[in-house]
PDB file of C-alpha atoms in Angstrom:
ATOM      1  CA  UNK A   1     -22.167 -19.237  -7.262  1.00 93.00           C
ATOM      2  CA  UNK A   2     -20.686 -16.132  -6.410  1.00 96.00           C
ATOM      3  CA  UNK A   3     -19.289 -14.537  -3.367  1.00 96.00           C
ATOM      4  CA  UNK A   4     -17.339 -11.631  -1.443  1.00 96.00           C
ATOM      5  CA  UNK A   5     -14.877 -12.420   0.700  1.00 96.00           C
ATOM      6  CA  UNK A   6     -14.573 -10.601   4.100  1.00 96.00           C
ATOM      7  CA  UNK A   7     -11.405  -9.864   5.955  1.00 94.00           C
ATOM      8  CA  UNK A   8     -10.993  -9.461   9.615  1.00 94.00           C
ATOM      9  CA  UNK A   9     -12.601  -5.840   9.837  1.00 93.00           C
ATOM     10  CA  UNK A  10     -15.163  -7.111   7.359  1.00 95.00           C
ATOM     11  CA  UNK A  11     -14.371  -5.465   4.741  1.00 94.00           C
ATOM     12  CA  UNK A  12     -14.573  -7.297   1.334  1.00 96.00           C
ATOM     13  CA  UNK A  13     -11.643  -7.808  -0.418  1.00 94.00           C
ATOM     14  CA  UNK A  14     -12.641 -10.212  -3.183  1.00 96.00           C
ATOM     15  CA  UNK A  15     -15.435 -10.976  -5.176  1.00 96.00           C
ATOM     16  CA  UNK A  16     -15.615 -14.703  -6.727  1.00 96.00           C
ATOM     17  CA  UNK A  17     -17.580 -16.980  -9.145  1.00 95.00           C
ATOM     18  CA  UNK A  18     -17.435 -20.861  -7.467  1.00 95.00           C
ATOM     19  CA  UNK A  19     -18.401 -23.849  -8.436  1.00 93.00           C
ATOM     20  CA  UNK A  20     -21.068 -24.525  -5.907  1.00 90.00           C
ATOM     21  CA  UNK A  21     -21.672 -23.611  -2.100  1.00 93.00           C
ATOM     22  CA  UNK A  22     -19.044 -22.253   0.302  1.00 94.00           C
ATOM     23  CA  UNK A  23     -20.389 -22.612   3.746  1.00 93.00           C
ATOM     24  CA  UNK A  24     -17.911 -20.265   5.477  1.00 93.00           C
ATOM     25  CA  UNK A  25     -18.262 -17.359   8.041  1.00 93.00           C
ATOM     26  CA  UNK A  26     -15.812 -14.951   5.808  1.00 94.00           C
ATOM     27  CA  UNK A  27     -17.999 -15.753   2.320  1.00 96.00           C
ATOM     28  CA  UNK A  28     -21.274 -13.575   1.867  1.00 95.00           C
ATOM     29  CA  UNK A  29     -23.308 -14.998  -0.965  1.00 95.00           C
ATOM     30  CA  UNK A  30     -24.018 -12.402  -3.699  1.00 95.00           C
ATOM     31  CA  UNK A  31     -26.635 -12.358  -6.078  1.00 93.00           C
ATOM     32  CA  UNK A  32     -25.449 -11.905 -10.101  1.00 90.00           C
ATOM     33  CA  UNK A  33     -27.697  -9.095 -10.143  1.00 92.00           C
ATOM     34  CA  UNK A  34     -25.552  -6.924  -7.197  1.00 91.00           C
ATOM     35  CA  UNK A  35     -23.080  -5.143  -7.859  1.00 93.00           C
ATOM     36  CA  UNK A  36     -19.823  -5.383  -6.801  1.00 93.00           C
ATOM     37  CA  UNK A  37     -19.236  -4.846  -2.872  1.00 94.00           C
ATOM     38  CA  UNK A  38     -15.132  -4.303  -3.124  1.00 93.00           C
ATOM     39  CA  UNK A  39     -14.114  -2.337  -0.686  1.00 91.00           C
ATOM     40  CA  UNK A  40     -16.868  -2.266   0.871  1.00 94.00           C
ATOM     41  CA  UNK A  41     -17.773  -3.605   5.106  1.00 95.00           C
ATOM     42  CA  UNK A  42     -20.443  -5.972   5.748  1.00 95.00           C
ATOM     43  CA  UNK A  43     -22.863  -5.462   7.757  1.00 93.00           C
ATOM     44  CA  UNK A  44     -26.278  -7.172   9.594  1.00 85.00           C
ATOM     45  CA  UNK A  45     -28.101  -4.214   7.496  1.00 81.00           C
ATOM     46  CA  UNK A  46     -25.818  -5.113   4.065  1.00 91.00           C
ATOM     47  CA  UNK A  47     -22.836  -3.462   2.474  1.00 95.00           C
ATOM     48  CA  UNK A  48     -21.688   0.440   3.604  1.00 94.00           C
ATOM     49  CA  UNK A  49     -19.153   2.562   1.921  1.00 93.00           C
ATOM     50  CA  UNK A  50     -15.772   2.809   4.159  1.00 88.00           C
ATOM     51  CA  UNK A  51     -14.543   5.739   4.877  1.00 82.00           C
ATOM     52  CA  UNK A  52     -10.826   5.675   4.456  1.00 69.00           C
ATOM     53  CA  UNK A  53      -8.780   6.140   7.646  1.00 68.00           C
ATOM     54  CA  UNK A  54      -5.973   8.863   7.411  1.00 64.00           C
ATOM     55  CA  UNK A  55      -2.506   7.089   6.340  1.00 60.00           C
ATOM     56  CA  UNK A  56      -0.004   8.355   8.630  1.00 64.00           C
ATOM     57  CA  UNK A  57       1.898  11.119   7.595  1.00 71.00           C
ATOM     58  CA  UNK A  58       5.664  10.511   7.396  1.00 78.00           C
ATOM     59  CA  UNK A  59       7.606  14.122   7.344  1.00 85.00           C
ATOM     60  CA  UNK A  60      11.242  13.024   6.225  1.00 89.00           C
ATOM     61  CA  UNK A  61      13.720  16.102   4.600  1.00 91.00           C
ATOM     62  CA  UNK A  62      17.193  15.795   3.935  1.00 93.00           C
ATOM     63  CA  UNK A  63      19.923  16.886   6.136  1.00 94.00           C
ATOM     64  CA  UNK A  64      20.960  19.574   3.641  1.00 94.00           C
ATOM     65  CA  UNK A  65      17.238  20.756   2.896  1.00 95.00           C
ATOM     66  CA  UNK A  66      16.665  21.050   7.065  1.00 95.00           C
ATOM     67  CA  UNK A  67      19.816  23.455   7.027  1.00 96.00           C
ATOM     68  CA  UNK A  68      18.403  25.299   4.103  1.00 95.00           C
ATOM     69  CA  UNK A  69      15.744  25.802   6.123  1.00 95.00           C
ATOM     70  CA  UNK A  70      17.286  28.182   8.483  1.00 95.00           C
ATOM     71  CA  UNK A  71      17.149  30.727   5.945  1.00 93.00           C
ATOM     72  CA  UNK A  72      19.818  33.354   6.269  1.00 93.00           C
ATOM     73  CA  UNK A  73      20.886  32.166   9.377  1.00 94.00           C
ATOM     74  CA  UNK A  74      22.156  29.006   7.684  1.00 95.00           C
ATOM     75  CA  UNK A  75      25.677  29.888   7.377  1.00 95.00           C
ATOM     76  CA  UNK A  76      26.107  31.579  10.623  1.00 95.00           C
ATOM     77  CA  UNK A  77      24.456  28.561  12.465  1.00 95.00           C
ATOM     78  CA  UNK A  78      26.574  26.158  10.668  1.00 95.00           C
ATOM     79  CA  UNK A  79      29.976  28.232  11.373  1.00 95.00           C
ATOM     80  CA  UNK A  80      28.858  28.729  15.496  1.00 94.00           C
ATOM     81  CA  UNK A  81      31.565  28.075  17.700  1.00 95.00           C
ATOM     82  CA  UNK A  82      28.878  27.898  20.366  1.00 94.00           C
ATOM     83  CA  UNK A  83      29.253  24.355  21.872  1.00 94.00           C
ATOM     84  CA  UNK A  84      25.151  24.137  21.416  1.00 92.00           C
ATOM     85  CA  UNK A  85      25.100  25.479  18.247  1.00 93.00           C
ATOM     86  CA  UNK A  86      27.905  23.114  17.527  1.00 94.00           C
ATOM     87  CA  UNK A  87      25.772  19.798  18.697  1.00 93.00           C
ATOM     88  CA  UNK A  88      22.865  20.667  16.992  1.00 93.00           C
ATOM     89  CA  UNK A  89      24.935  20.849  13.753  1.00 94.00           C
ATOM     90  CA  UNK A  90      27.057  17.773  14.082  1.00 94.00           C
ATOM     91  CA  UNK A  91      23.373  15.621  15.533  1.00 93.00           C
ATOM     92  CA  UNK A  92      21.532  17.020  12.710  1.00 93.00           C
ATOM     93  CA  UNK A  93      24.389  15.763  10.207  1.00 93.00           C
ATOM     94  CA  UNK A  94      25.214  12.080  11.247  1.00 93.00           C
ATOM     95  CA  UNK A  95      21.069  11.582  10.344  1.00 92.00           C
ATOM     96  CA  UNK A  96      20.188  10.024   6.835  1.00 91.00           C
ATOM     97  CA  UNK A  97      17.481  12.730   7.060  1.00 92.00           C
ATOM     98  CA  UNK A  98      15.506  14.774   9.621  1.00 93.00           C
ATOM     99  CA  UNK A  99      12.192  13.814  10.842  1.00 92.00           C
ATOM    100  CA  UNK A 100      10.046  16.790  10.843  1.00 92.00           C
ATOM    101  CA  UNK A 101       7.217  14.943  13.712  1.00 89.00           C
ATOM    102  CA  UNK A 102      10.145  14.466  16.371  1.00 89.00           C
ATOM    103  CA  UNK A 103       8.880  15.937  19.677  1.00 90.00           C
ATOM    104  CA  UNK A 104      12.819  17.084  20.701  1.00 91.00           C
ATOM    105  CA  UNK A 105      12.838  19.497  17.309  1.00 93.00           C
ATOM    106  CA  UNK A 106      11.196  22.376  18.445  1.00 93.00           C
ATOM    107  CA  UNK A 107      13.183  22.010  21.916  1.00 93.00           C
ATOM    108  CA  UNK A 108      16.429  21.792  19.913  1.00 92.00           C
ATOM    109  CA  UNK A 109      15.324  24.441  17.495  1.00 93.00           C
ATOM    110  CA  UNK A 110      14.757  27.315  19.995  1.00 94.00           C
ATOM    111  CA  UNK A 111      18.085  26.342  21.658  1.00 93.00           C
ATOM    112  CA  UNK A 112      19.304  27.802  18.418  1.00 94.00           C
ATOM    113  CA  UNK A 113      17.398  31.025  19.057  1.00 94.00           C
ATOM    114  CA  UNK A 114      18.231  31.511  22.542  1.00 94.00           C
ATOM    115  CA  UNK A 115      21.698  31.668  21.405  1.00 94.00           C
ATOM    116  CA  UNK A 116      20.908  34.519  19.502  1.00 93.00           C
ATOM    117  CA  UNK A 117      19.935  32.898  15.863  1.00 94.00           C
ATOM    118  CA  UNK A 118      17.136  34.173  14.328  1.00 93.00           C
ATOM    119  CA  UNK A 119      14.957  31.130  12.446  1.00 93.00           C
ATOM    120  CA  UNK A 120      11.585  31.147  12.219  1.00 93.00           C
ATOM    121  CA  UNK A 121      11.134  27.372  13.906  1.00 93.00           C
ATOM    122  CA  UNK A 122       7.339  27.248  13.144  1.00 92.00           C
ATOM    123  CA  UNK A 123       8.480  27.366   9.225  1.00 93.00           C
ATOM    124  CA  UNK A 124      10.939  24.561   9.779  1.00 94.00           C
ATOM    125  CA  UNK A 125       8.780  22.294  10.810  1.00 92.00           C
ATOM    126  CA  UNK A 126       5.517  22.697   9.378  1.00 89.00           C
ATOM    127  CA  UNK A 127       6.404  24.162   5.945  1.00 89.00           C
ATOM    128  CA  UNK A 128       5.285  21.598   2.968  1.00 86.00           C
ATOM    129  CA  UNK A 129       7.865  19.242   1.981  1.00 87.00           C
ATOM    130  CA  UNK A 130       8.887  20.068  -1.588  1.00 87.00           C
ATOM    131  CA  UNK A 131      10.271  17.063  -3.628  1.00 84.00           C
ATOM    132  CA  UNK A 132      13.774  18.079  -3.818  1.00 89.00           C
ATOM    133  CA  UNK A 133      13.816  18.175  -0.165  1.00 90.00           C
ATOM    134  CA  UNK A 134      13.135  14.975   0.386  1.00 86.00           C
ATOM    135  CA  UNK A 135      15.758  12.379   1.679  1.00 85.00           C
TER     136      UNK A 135
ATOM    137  CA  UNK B   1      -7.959 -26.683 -38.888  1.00 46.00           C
ATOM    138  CA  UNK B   2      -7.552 -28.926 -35.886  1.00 49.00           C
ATOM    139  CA  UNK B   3      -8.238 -27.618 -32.431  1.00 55.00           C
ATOM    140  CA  UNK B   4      -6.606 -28.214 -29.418  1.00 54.00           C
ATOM    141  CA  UNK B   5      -9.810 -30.278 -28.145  1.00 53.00           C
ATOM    142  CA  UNK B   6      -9.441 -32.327 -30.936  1.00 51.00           C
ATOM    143  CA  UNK B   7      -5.844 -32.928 -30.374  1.00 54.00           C
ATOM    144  CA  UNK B   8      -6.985 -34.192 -26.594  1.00 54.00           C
ATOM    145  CA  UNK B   9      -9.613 -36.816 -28.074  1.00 56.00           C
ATOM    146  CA  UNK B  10     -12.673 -34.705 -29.389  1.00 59.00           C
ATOM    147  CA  UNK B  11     -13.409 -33.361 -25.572  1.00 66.00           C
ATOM    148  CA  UNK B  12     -12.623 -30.392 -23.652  1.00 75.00           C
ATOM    149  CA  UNK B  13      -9.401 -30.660 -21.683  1.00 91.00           C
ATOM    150  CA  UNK B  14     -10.842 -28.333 -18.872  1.00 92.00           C
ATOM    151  CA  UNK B  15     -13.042 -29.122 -15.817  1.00 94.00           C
ATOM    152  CA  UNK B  16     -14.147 -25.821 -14.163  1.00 94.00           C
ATOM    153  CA  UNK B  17     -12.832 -22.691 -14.459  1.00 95.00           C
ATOM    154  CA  UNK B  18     -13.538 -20.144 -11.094  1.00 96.00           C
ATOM    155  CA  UNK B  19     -12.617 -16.708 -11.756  1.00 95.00           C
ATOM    156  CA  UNK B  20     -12.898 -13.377  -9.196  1.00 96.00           C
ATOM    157  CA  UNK B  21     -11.151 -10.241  -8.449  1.00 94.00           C
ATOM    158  CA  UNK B  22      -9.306  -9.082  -5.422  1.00 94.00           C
ATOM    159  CA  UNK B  23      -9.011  -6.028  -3.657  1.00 90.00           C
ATOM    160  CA  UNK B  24      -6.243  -6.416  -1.091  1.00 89.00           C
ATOM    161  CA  UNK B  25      -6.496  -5.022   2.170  1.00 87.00           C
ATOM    162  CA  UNK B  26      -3.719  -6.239   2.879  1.00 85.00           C
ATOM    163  CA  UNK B  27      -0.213  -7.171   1.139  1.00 83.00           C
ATOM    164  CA  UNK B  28      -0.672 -11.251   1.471  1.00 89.00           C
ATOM    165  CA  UNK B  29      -4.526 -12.662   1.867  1.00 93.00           C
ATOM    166  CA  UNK B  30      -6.207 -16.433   0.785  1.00 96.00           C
ATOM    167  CA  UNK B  31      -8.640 -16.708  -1.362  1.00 97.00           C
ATOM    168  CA  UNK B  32     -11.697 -19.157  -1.204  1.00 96.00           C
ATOM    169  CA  UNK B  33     -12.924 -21.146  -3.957  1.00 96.00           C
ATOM    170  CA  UNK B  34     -15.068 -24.450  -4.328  1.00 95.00           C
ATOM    171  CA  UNK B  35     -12.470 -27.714  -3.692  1.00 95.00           C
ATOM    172  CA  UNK B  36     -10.394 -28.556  -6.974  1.00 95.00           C
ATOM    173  CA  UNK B  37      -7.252 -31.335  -7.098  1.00 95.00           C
ATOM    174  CA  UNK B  38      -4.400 -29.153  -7.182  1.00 95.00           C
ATOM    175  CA  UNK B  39      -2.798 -31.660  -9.239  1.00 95.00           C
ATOM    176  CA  UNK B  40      -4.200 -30.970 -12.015  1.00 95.00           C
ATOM    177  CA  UNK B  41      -5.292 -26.940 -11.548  1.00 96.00           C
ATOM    178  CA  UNK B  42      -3.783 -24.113 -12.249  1.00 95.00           C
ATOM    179  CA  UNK B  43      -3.900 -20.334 -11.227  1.00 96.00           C
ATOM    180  CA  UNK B  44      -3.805 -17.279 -13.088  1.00 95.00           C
ATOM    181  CA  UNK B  45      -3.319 -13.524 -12.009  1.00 91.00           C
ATOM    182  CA  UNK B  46      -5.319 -12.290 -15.223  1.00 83.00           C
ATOM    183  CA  UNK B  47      -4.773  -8.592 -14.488  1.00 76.00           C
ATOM    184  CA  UNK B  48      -3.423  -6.033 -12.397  1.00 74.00           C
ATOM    185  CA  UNK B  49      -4.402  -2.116 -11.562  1.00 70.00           C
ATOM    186  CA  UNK B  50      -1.621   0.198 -10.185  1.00 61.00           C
ATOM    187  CA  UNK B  51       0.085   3.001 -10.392  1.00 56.00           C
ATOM    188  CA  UNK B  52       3.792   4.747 -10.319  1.00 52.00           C
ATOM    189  CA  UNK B  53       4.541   7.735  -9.062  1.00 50.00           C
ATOM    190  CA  UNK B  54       6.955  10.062  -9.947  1.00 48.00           C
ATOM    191  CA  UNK B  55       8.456  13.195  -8.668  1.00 48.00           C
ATOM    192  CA  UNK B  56       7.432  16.541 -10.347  1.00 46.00           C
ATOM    193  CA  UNK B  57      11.210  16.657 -12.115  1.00 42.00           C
ATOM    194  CA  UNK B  58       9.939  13.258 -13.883  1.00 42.00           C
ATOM    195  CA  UNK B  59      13.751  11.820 -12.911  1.00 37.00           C
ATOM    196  CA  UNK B  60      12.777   9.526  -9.927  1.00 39.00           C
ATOM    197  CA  UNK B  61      10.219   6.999  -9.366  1.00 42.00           C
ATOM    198  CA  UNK B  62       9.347   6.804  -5.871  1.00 46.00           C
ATOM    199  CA  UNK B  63       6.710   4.387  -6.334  1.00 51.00           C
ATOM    200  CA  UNK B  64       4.909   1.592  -8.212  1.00 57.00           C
ATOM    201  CA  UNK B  65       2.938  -1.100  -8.915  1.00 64.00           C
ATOM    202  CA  UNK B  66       3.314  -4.242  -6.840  1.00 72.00           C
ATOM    203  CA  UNK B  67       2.523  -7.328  -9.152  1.00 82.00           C
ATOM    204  CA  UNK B  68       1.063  -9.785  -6.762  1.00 87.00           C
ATOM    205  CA  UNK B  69       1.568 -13.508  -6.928  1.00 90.00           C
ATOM    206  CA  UNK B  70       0.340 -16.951  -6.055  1.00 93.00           C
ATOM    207  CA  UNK B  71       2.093 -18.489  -2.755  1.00 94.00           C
ATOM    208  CA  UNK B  72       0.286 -21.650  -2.228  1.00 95.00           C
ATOM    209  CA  UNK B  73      -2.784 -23.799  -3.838  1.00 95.00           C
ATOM    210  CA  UNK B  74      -4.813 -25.871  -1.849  1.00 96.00           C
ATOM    211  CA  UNK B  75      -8.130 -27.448  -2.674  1.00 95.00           C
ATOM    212  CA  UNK B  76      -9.974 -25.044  -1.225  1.00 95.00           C
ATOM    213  CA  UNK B  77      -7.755 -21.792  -1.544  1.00 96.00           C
ATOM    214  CA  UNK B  78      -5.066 -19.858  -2.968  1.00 96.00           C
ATOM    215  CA  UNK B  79      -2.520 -17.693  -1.157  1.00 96.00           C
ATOM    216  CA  UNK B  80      -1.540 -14.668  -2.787  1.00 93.00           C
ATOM    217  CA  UNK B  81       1.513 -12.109  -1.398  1.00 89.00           C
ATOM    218  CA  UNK B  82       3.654  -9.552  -2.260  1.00 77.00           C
ATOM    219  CA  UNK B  83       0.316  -6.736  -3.409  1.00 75.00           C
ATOM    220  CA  UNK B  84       1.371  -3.796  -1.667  1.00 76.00           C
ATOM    221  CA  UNK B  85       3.699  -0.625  -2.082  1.00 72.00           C
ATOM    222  CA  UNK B  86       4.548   2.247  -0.776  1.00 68.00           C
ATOM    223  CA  UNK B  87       4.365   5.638  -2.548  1.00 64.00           C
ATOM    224  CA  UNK B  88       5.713   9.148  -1.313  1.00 60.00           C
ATOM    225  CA  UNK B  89       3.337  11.995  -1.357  1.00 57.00           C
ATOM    226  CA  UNK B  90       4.023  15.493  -2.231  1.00 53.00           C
ATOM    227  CA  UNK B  91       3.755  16.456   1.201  1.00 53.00           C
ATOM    228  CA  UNK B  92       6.575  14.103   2.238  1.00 54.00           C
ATOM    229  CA  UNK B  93       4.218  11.435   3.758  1.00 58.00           C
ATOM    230  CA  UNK B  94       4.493   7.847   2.648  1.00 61.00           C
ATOM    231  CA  UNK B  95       0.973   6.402   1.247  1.00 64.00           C
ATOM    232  CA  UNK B  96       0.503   2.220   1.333  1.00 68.00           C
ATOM    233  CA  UNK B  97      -1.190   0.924  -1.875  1.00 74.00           C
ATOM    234  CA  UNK B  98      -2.265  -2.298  -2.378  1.00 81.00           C
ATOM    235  CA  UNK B  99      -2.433  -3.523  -6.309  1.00 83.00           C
ATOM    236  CA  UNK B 100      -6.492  -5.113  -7.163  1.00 87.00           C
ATOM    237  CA  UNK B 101      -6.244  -7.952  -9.599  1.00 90.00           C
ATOM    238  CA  UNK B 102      -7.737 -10.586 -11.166  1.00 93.00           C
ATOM    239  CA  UNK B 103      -7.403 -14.654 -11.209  1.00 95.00           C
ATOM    240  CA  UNK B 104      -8.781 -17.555 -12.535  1.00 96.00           C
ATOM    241  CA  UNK B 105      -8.231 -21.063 -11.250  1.00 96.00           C
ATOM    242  CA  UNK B 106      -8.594 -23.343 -14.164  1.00 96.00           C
ATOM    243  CA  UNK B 107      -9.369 -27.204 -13.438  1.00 96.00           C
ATOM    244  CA  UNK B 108      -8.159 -29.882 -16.266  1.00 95.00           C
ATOM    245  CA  UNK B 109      -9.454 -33.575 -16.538  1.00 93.00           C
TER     246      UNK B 109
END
C-alpha cells in the first residue's frame, strides 16, 4: 500500500510503498494513480502547494570589509584620536565579523559622523554583501 | 551460471522489500513502514539530491550536500538524521537545505 507521511505542520515529507495497512494519524493513504504529494500540507479538502516561508536573512561582513566600507573616510576614521572614534574602531575589531541587522549600528555609525566623518551609514548597512566580504 | 537463489536452496532469500522517498523537513525524522524483524532486515539510503555551493571566485565551498543516514530500526520505523545544511547566499544570508532521498528496507527469510 502506499502512503505520505505528515509531519507536525502537516506537511508531507515522505512518500512510501508498505506491505499492508498503517493505521496511523501521520499516514494518509495514497492511491498508485496520485501523484506524488512531497512537500506538500494536508488538508480536510486534500493536498495544497506550500508556500515557502522567508529563511531568515543573516547579514555577516568581515571586520576589514565593514572598514572598507567607510569609503574615503576609512583611513581617517581608523587613525582618530577621538576617544569615540577610537571605541568604535577597537569594538568593531575584537568581532570575528560585523553583523549588518544589529540595532546599535546605525547609533554607533552616526557617532562617527557627529564627530565630523563623513560615511554614508545607509550604504554600510544595507549595501549587498559581495562574496569577498563575507567573514 | 548459478544464481545466488540457487546458492540459498532454489528460493528467494528475500521477504518484502518496502521502498519510499523522503523529503525532510527537518534534519532528523522516522519513517513508517509495515512491521518487519529487524533481525533479519536491512535499510538502504538508495539515493540522494543536493547541491554545493560555491562562491563566484570558484575557490571556496560554502555549502553542500548533507548525506543522510539511518539512526535506528525498529519494526515499525526507521530513524534517519544528519539531512540538513546550511548554504550562504549571495546576499550574505545563510539558507537551510535539507537533502531528499531514497530507501528501501529489505526483509530476508
Amino acid at each position: 500500500m502506499r502512503y505520505a507521511q505528515i509531519d507536525a505542520d502537516n506537511i508531507c515529507f515522505a512518500e512510501s510503498e508498505v506491505l499492508g495497512e498503517i493505521q496511523q494519524a501521520d499516514m494518509v493513504p495514497l492511491t498508485n494513480e496520485e501523484p506524488s504529494p512531497l512537500g506538500k500540507r494536508w488538508t480536510l479538502g486534500g493536498w495544497e502547494a506550500v508556500v515557502p516561508e522567508p529563511m531568515p536573512v543573516v547579514r555577516h561582513i568581515s571586520v576589514g570589509a565593514f572598514f572598507d566600507r567607510f569609503g574615503a573616510a576609512k583611513y581617517a576614521i581608523l587613525a582618530d584620536q577621538n576617544p569615540i572614534a577610537q571605541a568604535l574602531v577597537k569594538d568593531a575589531s575584537v568581532r570575528k565579523y560585523i553583523d549588518l541587522t544589529r540595532p546599535d549600528l546605525p547609533y554607533g555609525l552616526q557617532m562617527l559622523v557627529d564627530i565630523g566623518h563623513n560615511i554614508d551609514i545607509q550604504a554600510i548597512i544595507e549595501a549587498e554583501i559581495q562574496n569577498h566580504e563575507l567573514p | 551460471m548459478s544464481t545466488l537463489s540457487q546458492f540459498l536452496g532454489g528460493g528467494s532469500a528475500i521477504k518484502s522489500i518496502q521502498r519510499g522517498s523522503v523529503t525532510p523537513t527537518a534534519a532528523a525524522g522516522t519513517v513508517t513502514i509495515s512491521s518487519v524483524n529487524t533481525a533479519n532486515t536491512l535499510v538502504f539510503i538508495t539515493g540522494m539530491q543536493g547541491g554545493v555551493t560555491t562562491r563566484s571566485d570558484g575557490t571556496n565551498t560554502v555549502g553542500g550536500a548533507a548525506q543522510p543516514y539511518v539512526t535506528a530500526l525498529a519494526a515499525t520505523s526507521f530513524s534517519y538524521a544528519g539531512a540538513s545544511y546550511n548554504t550562504i547566499q549571495s546576499s550574505g544570508g545563510i539558507q537551510s537545505n535539507y537533502t531528499p532521498f531514497s530507501w528501501q528496507v529489505v526483509e530476508f527469510y
